[in-house]
Coordinates of C-alpha atoms in Angstrom, one line a residue:
M213 CA 43.6 173.5 122.0
I214 CA 45.8 175.7 119.4
C215 CA 43.9 178.2 117.4
R216 CA 45.3 180.0 114.3
W217 CA 44.3 183.4 113.0
P218 CA 41.1 182.9 110.7
S219 CA 42.3 182.3 106.8
V220 CA 41.5 184.9 104.2
T221 CA 40.7 184.8 100.6
E222 CA 44.2 185.6 99.8
P223 CA 46.7 185.0 102.5
P224 CA 49.8 186.6 102.6
P225 CA 52.8 184.8 100.8
L226 CA 55.2 183.3 103.0
R227 CA 58.1 185.7 104.1
R228 CA 61.3 184.6 102.5
R229 CA 63.1 184.0 105.8
T230 CA 60.5 181.6 107.2
V231 CA 60.9 179.5 104.3
I232 CA 64.9 179.5 104.3
R233 CA 64.7 178.8 108.0
Y234 CA 62.3 176.0 107.6
G235 CA 63.8 174.4 104.8
I236 CA 67.4 174.5 106.5
G237 CA 66.1 172.0 109.1
S238 CA 66.3 169.3 106.0
V239 CA 70.0 169.2 106.4
G240 CA 69.9 167.8 109.4
T241 CA 66.8 165.5 108.7
A242 CA 68.7 164.4 105.2
A243 CA 71.8 163.5 107.7
F244 CA 69.9 161.3 110.1
G245 CA 67.6 159.8 107.3
T246 CA 70.5 159.0 104.8
L247 CA 73.5 157.8 106.7
P248 CA 72.1 155.2 109.6
G249 CA 70.0 153.8 106.9
L250 CA 73.3 153.7 104.4
V251 CA 76.2 152.6 106.9
L252 CA 74.6 151.4 110.1
V253 CA 73.7 147.9 109.0
Y254 CA 77.1 147.6 107.1
Y255 CA 78.8 149.0 110.1
L256 CA 77.5 146.4 112.1
T257 CA 78.0 143.5 109.9
D258 CA 81.4 144.4 108.4
T259 CA 83.3 146.4 111.0
L260 CA 81.9 144.6 114.1
G261 CA 81.2 141.1 112.8
V262 CA 77.6 141.3 113.9
P263 CA 75.3 138.7 112.0
A264 CA 73.0 140.3 109.6
L265 CA 69.8 139.3 111.4
A266 CA 71.1 140.4 114.7
A267 CA 72.0 143.8 113.0
G268 CA 68.5 143.9 111.6
A269 CA 66.9 143.2 115.3
L270 CA 68.8 146.3 116.7
I271 CA 67.2 148.5 114.2
V272 CA 63.6 147.0 114.8
V273 CA 64.3 147.6 118.8
A274 CA 65.1 151.5 117.9
K275 CA 62.1 151.5 115.6
I276 CA 59.5 150.3 118.1
W277 CA 60.9 152.8 120.8
D278 CA 60.3 155.2 117.9
V279 CA 56.6 154.0 117.6
V280 CA 56.2 154.3 121.5
I281 CA 57.9 157.7 122.1
D282 CA 56.9 159.6 118.8
P283 CA 52.8 160.5 120.1
A284 CA 54.0 161.3 123.4
I285 CA 56.5 163.9 121.8
G286 CA 53.5 164.9 119.9
F287 CA 51.8 165.6 123.0
V288 CA 54.5 167.5 124.6
S289 CA 54.7 169.5 121.3
D290 CA 51.2 170.4 121.4
R291 CA 51.1 171.2 125.0
L292 CA 54.3 173.8 124.6
A293 CA 52.3 175.3 121.7
A294 CA 49.2 175.9 123.5
V295 CA 51.1 177.0 126.7
R296 CA 54.0 179.1 125.5
G297 CA 52.9 180.0 121.9
S298 CA 55.8 178.1 120.6
R299 CA 57.0 174.6 119.6
R300 CA 60.8 175.8 119.5
Q301 CA 61.9 174.4 123.0
L302 CA 61.6 170.6 122.0
M303 CA 63.3 171.6 118.6
V304 CA 66.4 173.1 120.2
L305 CA 66.6 170.1 122.8
G306 CA 66.7 167.9 119.7
A307 CA 69.2 170.1 117.9
I308 CA 71.5 169.8 121.1
S309 CA 71.3 166.2 121.9
L310 CA 71.3 164.3 118.7
P311 CA 75.0 165.3 117.3
V312 CA 76.3 163.6 120.7
A313 CA 74.6 160.4 120.3
F314 CA 75.3 160.3 116.7
V315 CA 78.9 160.5 117.9
V316 CA 78.5 157.7 120.2
T317 CA 76.5 155.4 118.2
F318 CA 79.6 155.0 115.5
S319 CA 82.3 154.9 118.3
A320 CA 81.8 151.4 119.8
P321 CA 85.3 150.6 121.6
G322 CA 87.1 148.1 119.5
T323 CA 88.4 146.1 122.8
L324 CA 84.5 145.3 123.6
P325 CA 83.7 141.8 122.3
T326 CA 81.1 141.9 119.6
A327 CA 78.5 141.6 121.6
A328 CA 78.8 143.9 123.8
Q329 CA 79.7 146.7 120.9
A330 CA 76.4 145.6 119.5
L331 CA 74.5 146.4 122.8
W332 CA 76.6 149.8 122.4
V333 CA 75.6 151.0 119.3
A334 CA 71.8 149.8 120.0
A335 CA 71.9 152.0 123.1
A336 CA 73.3 154.9 121.2
F337 CA 71.2 154.6 118.3
L338 CA 68.1 154.4 120.7
F339 CA 69.5 157.7 122.1
S340 CA 69.7 159.2 118.6
A341 CA 66.2 158.1 117.4
T342 CA 64.8 159.8 120.2
A343 CA 66.9 162.9 119.7
F344 CA 65.9 163.0 116.3
S345 CA 62.4 163.0 117.2
L346 CA 62.2 165.8 119.6
F347 CA 63.2 168.0 116.4
Q348 CA 61.3 166.1 113.9
V349 CA 57.9 165.9 115.4
P350 CA 57.3 169.8 115.6
F351 CA 59.1 170.4 112.6
I352 CA 56.6 168.3 110.8
A353 CA 53.9 170.1 112.6
L354 CA 55.1 173.7 111.6
P355 CA 53.8 174.1 108.0
A356 CA 50.1 173.6 108.7
E357 CA 50.7 176.6 111.3
L358 CA 52.6 178.6 108.9
T359 CA 50.2 179.0 106.3
D360 CA 46.5 177.9 105.3
D361 CA 47.1 178.2 101.8
Y362 CA 47.3 175.1 99.5
D363 CA 49.9 176.4 97.2
Q364 CA 51.9 178.3 99.6
R365 CA 52.3 174.7 101.6
T366 CA 53.5 173.3 98.2
R367 CA 56.2 175.9 97.9
L368 CA 57.3 175.6 101.5
L369 CA 57.6 171.6 101.2
T370 CA 59.2 172.0 97.8
V371 CA 62.0 174.0 99.2
R372 CA 62.2 171.5 101.9
V373 CA 62.9 168.7 99.5
V374 CA 65.3 170.6 97.7
V375 CA 67.3 171.2 100.6
L376 CA 66.6 167.6 101.7
S377 CA 67.7 166.3 98.4
V378 CA 71.0 168.4 98.4
G379 CA 71.5 167.1 102.1
I380 CA 71.1 163.5 101.0
L381 CA 73.4 164.0 98.1
V382 CA 76.1 165.8 100.5
F383 CA 75.8 163.0 103.3
G384 CA 75.3 160.0 100.9
A385 CA 78.1 161.1 99.1
G386 CA 80.4 162.5 101.6
G387 CA 79.6 160.5 104.5
P388 CA 81.3 157.3 103.2
A389 CA 84.2 159.5 101.7
L390 CA 85.1 160.9 105.3
R391 CA 84.7 157.2 106.5
D392 CA 87.3 156.4 103.9
A393 CA 89.6 159.3 104.6
G394 CA 90.0 158.1 108.3
G395 CA 92.5 156.1 107.7
S396 CA 91.3 153.2 109.8
E397 CA 87.6 152.1 110.0
A398 CA 87.4 153.3 113.7
V399 CA 88.8 156.4 113.0
G400 CA 86.8 156.9 109.4
Y401 CA 83.5 156.3 111.3
L402 CA 84.2 158.7 114.1
L403 CA 85.5 161.2 111.8
M404 CA 82.2 160.9 109.4
A405 CA 79.9 161.0 112.5
V406 CA 81.4 164.2 114.5
V407 CA 81.3 166.2 111.1
T408 CA 77.8 165.0 110.3
G409 CA 76.6 165.7 113.8
A410 CA 78.1 169.1 114.0
L411 CA 76.4 170.2 110.9
M412 CA 73.0 168.3 111.8
G413 CA 72.9 170.4 115.3
V414 CA 73.7 173.5 113.2
S415 CA 71.0 173.1 110.9
M416 CA 68.3 172.0 113.2
W417 CA 69.0 174.8 115.5
V418 CA 68.3 177.5 112.9
S419 CA 65.4 175.9 111.5
S420 CA 64.0 175.7 115.0
R421 CA 63.5 179.9 114.7
A422 CA 60.9 179.2 111.9
A423 CA 58.9 178.1 115.0
D424 CA 58.4 181.8 116.0
D425 CA 56.7 182.4 112.9
A426 CA 53.7 179.8 113.2
R427 CA 50.6 181.7 113.5
Q428 CA 49.5 180.5 117.1
V429 CA 47.4 181.6 120.1
V430 CA 46.5 180.2 122.9
A431 CA 42.9 179.4 123.3
D432 CA 40.9 180.8 126.2
G433 CA 40.3 178.1 128.7
A434 CA 42.6 175.6 126.9
V435 CA 43.5 172.5 128.7
P436 CA 45.9 170.3 127.3
M437 CA 45.6 166.4 127.3
S438 CA 47.3 164.3 129.8
P439 CA 50.7 162.0 128.3
A440 CA 48.2 159.0 129.1
R441 CA 45.7 160.3 126.5
A442 CA 48.4 161.0 124.0
Y443 CA 48.3 157.6 122.4
W444 CA 44.3 157.6 122.2
A445 CA 44.5 160.9 120.5
A446 CA 46.8 159.5 117.9
I447 CA 44.5 156.3 117.4
A448 CA 41.6 158.6 117.2
A449 CA 43.4 161.0 114.7
L450 CA 43.9 157.9 112.3
R451 CA 40.4 156.7 112.7
R452 CA 38.7 159.9 112.1
S453 CA 40.8 161.1 109.2
R454 CA 40.8 159.1 106.1
A455 CA 43.2 161.2 104.5
L456 CA 45.8 160.9 107.2
R457 CA 45.4 157.0 106.9
M458 CA 45.7 156.7 103.1
L459 CA 48.8 159.3 103.0
L460 CA 50.7 157.7 106.0
G461 CA 49.9 154.1 104.5
A462 CA 51.4 155.0 101.3
F463 CA 54.2 156.8 102.6
V464 CA 55.3 153.8 105.1
L465 CA 55.3 151.6 102.4
Q466 CA 57.3 154.0 99.9
G467 CA 59.8 154.5 103.2
L468 CA 60.2 150.8 103.1
A469 CA 61.2 150.8 99.7
T470 CA 63.6 153.4 99.8
G471 CA 64.5 151.8 103.0
L472 CA 65.8 148.9 101.3
M473 CA 67.5 150.6 98.3
L474 CA 69.1 152.9 100.8
A475 CA 70.5 149.6 102.6
G476 CA 71.5 148.0 99.7
A477 CA 73.7 150.5 98.0
Q478 CA 76.6 149.8 99.8
Y479 CA 76.5 146.1 99.8
V480 CA 75.5 146.3 95.9
A481 CA 78.6 148.8 95.4
T482 CA 81.1 146.5 97.3
W483 CA 79.9 143.0 96.3
V484 CA 78.0 143.6 93.0
L485 CA 80.0 146.7 91.3
D486 CA 83.0 145.3 93.0
S487 CA 83.9 148.9 94.2
E488 CA 83.0 150.0 98.0
A489 CA 83.7 153.7 97.0
A490 CA 81.1 153.1 94.1
V491 CA 78.3 154.1 96.8
S492 CA 78.9 157.6 96.5
A493 CA 78.8 157.6 92.6
L494 CA 75.3 155.8 93.1
F495 CA 74.1 158.5 95.3
T496 CA 75.3 161.2 92.9
A497 CA 73.2 159.5 90.4
L498 CA 70.3 158.9 92.8
I499 CA 70.2 162.7 94.2
A500 CA 71.7 165.0 91.4
P501 CA 68.2 164.3 89.1
A502 CA 66.2 164.7 92.4
L503 CA 67.4 168.8 92.5
I504 CA 66.3 169.4 89.0
C505 CA 63.1 167.7 89.5
A506 CA 61.8 168.7 92.9
P507 CA 60.5 172.1 91.2
L508 CA 59.1 170.3 88.3
W509 CA 56.8 168.3 90.8
G510 CA 55.8 171.2 92.4
A511 CA 54.9 172.7 88.8
I512 CA 52.9 169.5 88.3
A513 CA 51.3 169.6 91.5
R514 CA 49.9 173.3 91.0
R515 CA 48.7 172.4 87.4
R516 CA 47.0 168.8 87.8
G517 CA 47.2 168.3 91.9
K518 CA 49.4 166.7 94.1
E519 CA 47.9 163.6 94.4
Y520 CA 48.3 162.9 90.5
G521 CA 51.9 163.8 90.7
F522 CA 52.6 161.7 93.8
I523 CA 51.1 158.5 91.8
A524 CA 53.1 159.6 88.7
A525 CA 56.3 159.7 91.0
T526 CA 55.6 156.4 92.2
V527 CA 55.0 154.8 88.8
L528 CA 58.4 156.2 87.6
F529 CA 60.3 155.3 90.7
A530 CA 58.9 151.4 90.5
V531 CA 59.8 151.2 86.6
A532 CA 63.2 152.7 87.5
A533 CA 63.6 150.1 90.4
I534 CA 62.5 147.0 88.6
S535 CA 65.1 147.9 85.6
L536 CA 67.7 147.2 88.1
T537 CA 67.2 143.5 87.9
G538 CA 69.5 143.8 85.1
L539 CA 72.4 143.5 87.7
W540 CA 71.8 139.4 87.7
W541 CA 73.6 139.9 84.0
S542 CA 75.4 143.0 83.8
S543 CA 76.8 145.7 86.3
G544 CA 77.8 148.2 83.7
V545 CA 77.4 151.9 83.7
W546 CA 73.8 151.7 82.7
V547 CA 73.1 151.2 86.6
Y548 CA 73.6 154.5 87.4
G549 CA 71.1 155.7 84.5
S550 CA 68.3 153.7 86.2
V551 CA 69.3 155.0 89.4
A552 CA 69.0 158.5 88.2
I553 CA 65.6 158.1 86.9
A554 CA 64.7 156.7 90.3
G555 CA 66.0 159.7 91.7
A556 CA 64.0 162.1 89.6
A557 CA 60.8 160.2 90.9
Y558 CA 62.3 160.1 94.4
A559 CA 61.9 163.7 94.4
G560 CA 58.1 163.5 93.9
M561 CA 57.8 160.7 96.3
Q562 CA 59.1 163.1 99.2
S563 CA 57.9 166.6 98.4
L564 CA 54.6 166.0 97.3
P565 CA 53.4 163.6 100.3
L566 CA 55.1 166.5 102.9
A567 CA 53.1 169.0 100.7
M568 CA 49.7 167.1 101.4
L569 CA 50.3 166.5 105.0
P570 CA 49.7 170.1 106.1
D571 CA 46.3 169.6 104.1
V572 CA 45.3 166.8 106.0
I573 CA 46.0 168.6 109.3
G574 CA 44.3 171.7 108.3
H575 CA 41.4 169.6 107.0
D576 CA 41.5 167.6 110.4
E577 CA 41.3 170.8 112.5
A578 CA 38.2 172.2 110.5
R579 CA 36.3 169.1 111.2
H580 CA 37.4 168.3 114.7
G581 CA 37.3 171.9 116.1
E582 CA 40.9 171.7 117.6
S583 CA 44.6 171.6 116.2
S584 CA 46.2 168.0 116.5
A585 CA 49.1 168.9 114.7
G586 CA 51.8 168.0 117.2
T587 CA 49.7 164.4 117.7
I588 CA 49.6 164.2 113.8
G589 CA 53.2 165.3 113.5
G590 CA 53.8 162.5 115.9
V591 CA 52.1 159.6 114.2
W592 CA 53.5 160.6 110.9
T593 CA 57.4 160.8 112.2
A594 CA 56.7 157.0 113.8
G595 CA 55.4 155.9 110.6
E596 CA 58.1 157.8 108.5
T597 CA 61.1 156.7 110.4
S598 CA 60.0 153.1 111.1
G599 CA 59.2 152.5 107.4
M600 CA 62.9 153.7 106.3
A601 CA 64.2 151.6 109.2
L602 CA 62.4 148.8 108.6
G603 CA 63.3 148.7 105.0
S604 CA 66.6 148.4 106.2
V605 CA 65.7 145.4 108.5
L606 CA 64.0 143.9 105.2
F607 CA 67.2 143.7 103.5
T608 CA 69.1 142.2 106.3
V609 CA 66.4 139.5 106.1
A610 CA 67.2 139.2 102.3
L611 CA 70.8 139.0 103.2
A612 CA 70.4 136.2 105.8
V613 CA 68.3 134.4 103.4
G614 CA 70.9 134.3 100.7
G615 CA 73.8 133.0 103.3
Y616 CA 75.6 136.5 103.4
I617 CA 78.6 136.1 105.7
S618 CA 79.4 138.8 108.3
S619 CA 82.9 139.4 109.4
D620 CA 85.2 142.3 111.0
E621 CA 87.7 141.5 108.3
P622 CA 85.4 141.7 105.0
G623 CA 88.4 141.6 102.7
A624 CA 88.9 137.6 103.6
V625 CA 85.5 136.9 102.8
T626 CA 83.8 135.5 99.8
Q627 CA 80.2 135.8 99.5
P628 CA 78.4 133.0 97.5
G629 CA 76.2 133.5 94.6
S630 CA 72.9 133.5 96.6
A631 CA 73.9 136.5 98.7
L632 CA 74.6 138.3 95.7
D633 CA 71.2 137.5 94.3
A634 CA 69.8 138.5 97.6
M635 CA 71.2 142.1 97.1
V636 CA 69.9 142.5 93.7
V637 CA 66.2 141.4 95.1
G638 CA 66.6 143.7 97.9
F639 CA 67.9 146.7 95.4
S640 CA 65.1 146.3 92.7
V641 CA 62.3 143.9 92.7
L642 CA 61.0 144.5 96.5
P643 CA 61.3 148.4 96.3
A644 CA 59.5 147.8 93.1
A645 CA 56.9 145.8 94.7
L646 CA 56.4 148.1 97.6
A647 CA 56.1 151.2 95.5
L648 CA 53.4 150.0 93.5
L649 CA 51.5 149.0 96.6
S650 CA 51.2 152.4 97.7
V651 CA 49.6 153.4 94.4
P652 CA 45.9 152.5 95.4
L653 CA 46.2 153.9 98.9
I654 CA 47.3 157.6 96.7
V655 CA 44.1 156.9 94.6
R656 CA 41.8 156.5 97.5
Y657 CA 43.3 159.8 99.1
P658 CA 40.1 162.1 99.3
L659 CA 41.4 165.6 99.6
R660 CA 41.8 167.8 96.4
R661 CA 42.5 171.8 96.3
N662 CA 38.6 172.6 97.0
S663 CA 38.4 170.3 100.0
S664 CA 38.1 173.2 102.4
D665 CA 34.7 171.8 103.3
P666 CA 35.3 169.5 106.4
R667 CA 32.4 167.5 104.9
S668 CA 34.3 166.4 101.7
E669 CA 36.3 163.7 103.3
E670 CA 33.0 162.3 104.5
R671 CA 31.2 162.6 101.2
A672 CA 34.2 160.9 99.5
A673 CA 34.1 158.0 101.8
G674 CA 30.5 157.5 101.3
D675 CA 29.7 158.3 105.0

């Protein structure tokens, strides 16, 4: 069990050093959250020649592994925090191992048959996903332990999302640019992976120092649970916390939506906009508004509440996504305007639920009597990464239904009209529908600014 110092009426503000260290970690999470979703499926289908459904199946395997391993990592994270007083060890291990695994993922030997190359990528991506979870699970648990204050958590997570938005812009636009600068596809993907891996490792190591600022002490007589009970603890957390169920459900649905758009960007750029390089412009249009709007969503949260801003951002994203159905008739510059509006909404869809999660963790601790920050962080990471990755899988299903032709020589292929239609549906209609499906869950989210009473969720649920 982890205990925190008792809260006071006016808790001291977070130190700038802590906020900066924590925010820098989003450079690494932006890279791993963006580039695999953006280029991995395309790498499999249009560089290695793997069929679209097979490419999607490889990603599904890695995400199933995420769901299995993340609660266990949450257990280890809680154990380290209880016994050693810090979650940093896991974060450092992830920072060291992820760059290596990421480089291996994009360096499948060209001399191997296609099936062997696909297995190479699958195994390396599985290793990458594990390494990322070693960092991400304790990273998510930290805000609840860095401060008890509602608004300070919003400040901390707003900074994180601003850095995340910058990272997505840099890696989303710069990653494909590095790939294209490599001379050949094999060299280009390797160059992209090496540069990205190095930046991920450094940013994650710097961010791990924030774990030293968490206000944790070892409880007398605390006995961490066994690994076998970690999964039951994750299920128990979901069962007892309505707030966690509603917030995670909404975030997973939105992860599917953004994962679809992320996976579809390269295909839409190549086949609908007739420019493979246009993916960098699409990313600039998506993320530049997010840099401006992330602080605005924080201001809305302080004035009206986090859940209000979350709903507004989600509806705005859905409207922007559905407007992209215009790609059926025209592929002009108007597309970048719709993507920019989606980017403005995306800033709120990222910053606000992440600012709400520490409230859920603190509320659960107040009701449950002990901290489950690592366990809840593991559950959240499993849902977050699975949502984004399964969005990519849904896009591969749409491609397969549309008759997309995979080839290791894409310049020699002409895609049928049905495949182009599938790209537009996966880039617009499906993301909009998933975003709107998440709104009822946000409406039912029970915690508000005055939800410090652990019985408030019970009353809200009608218990």
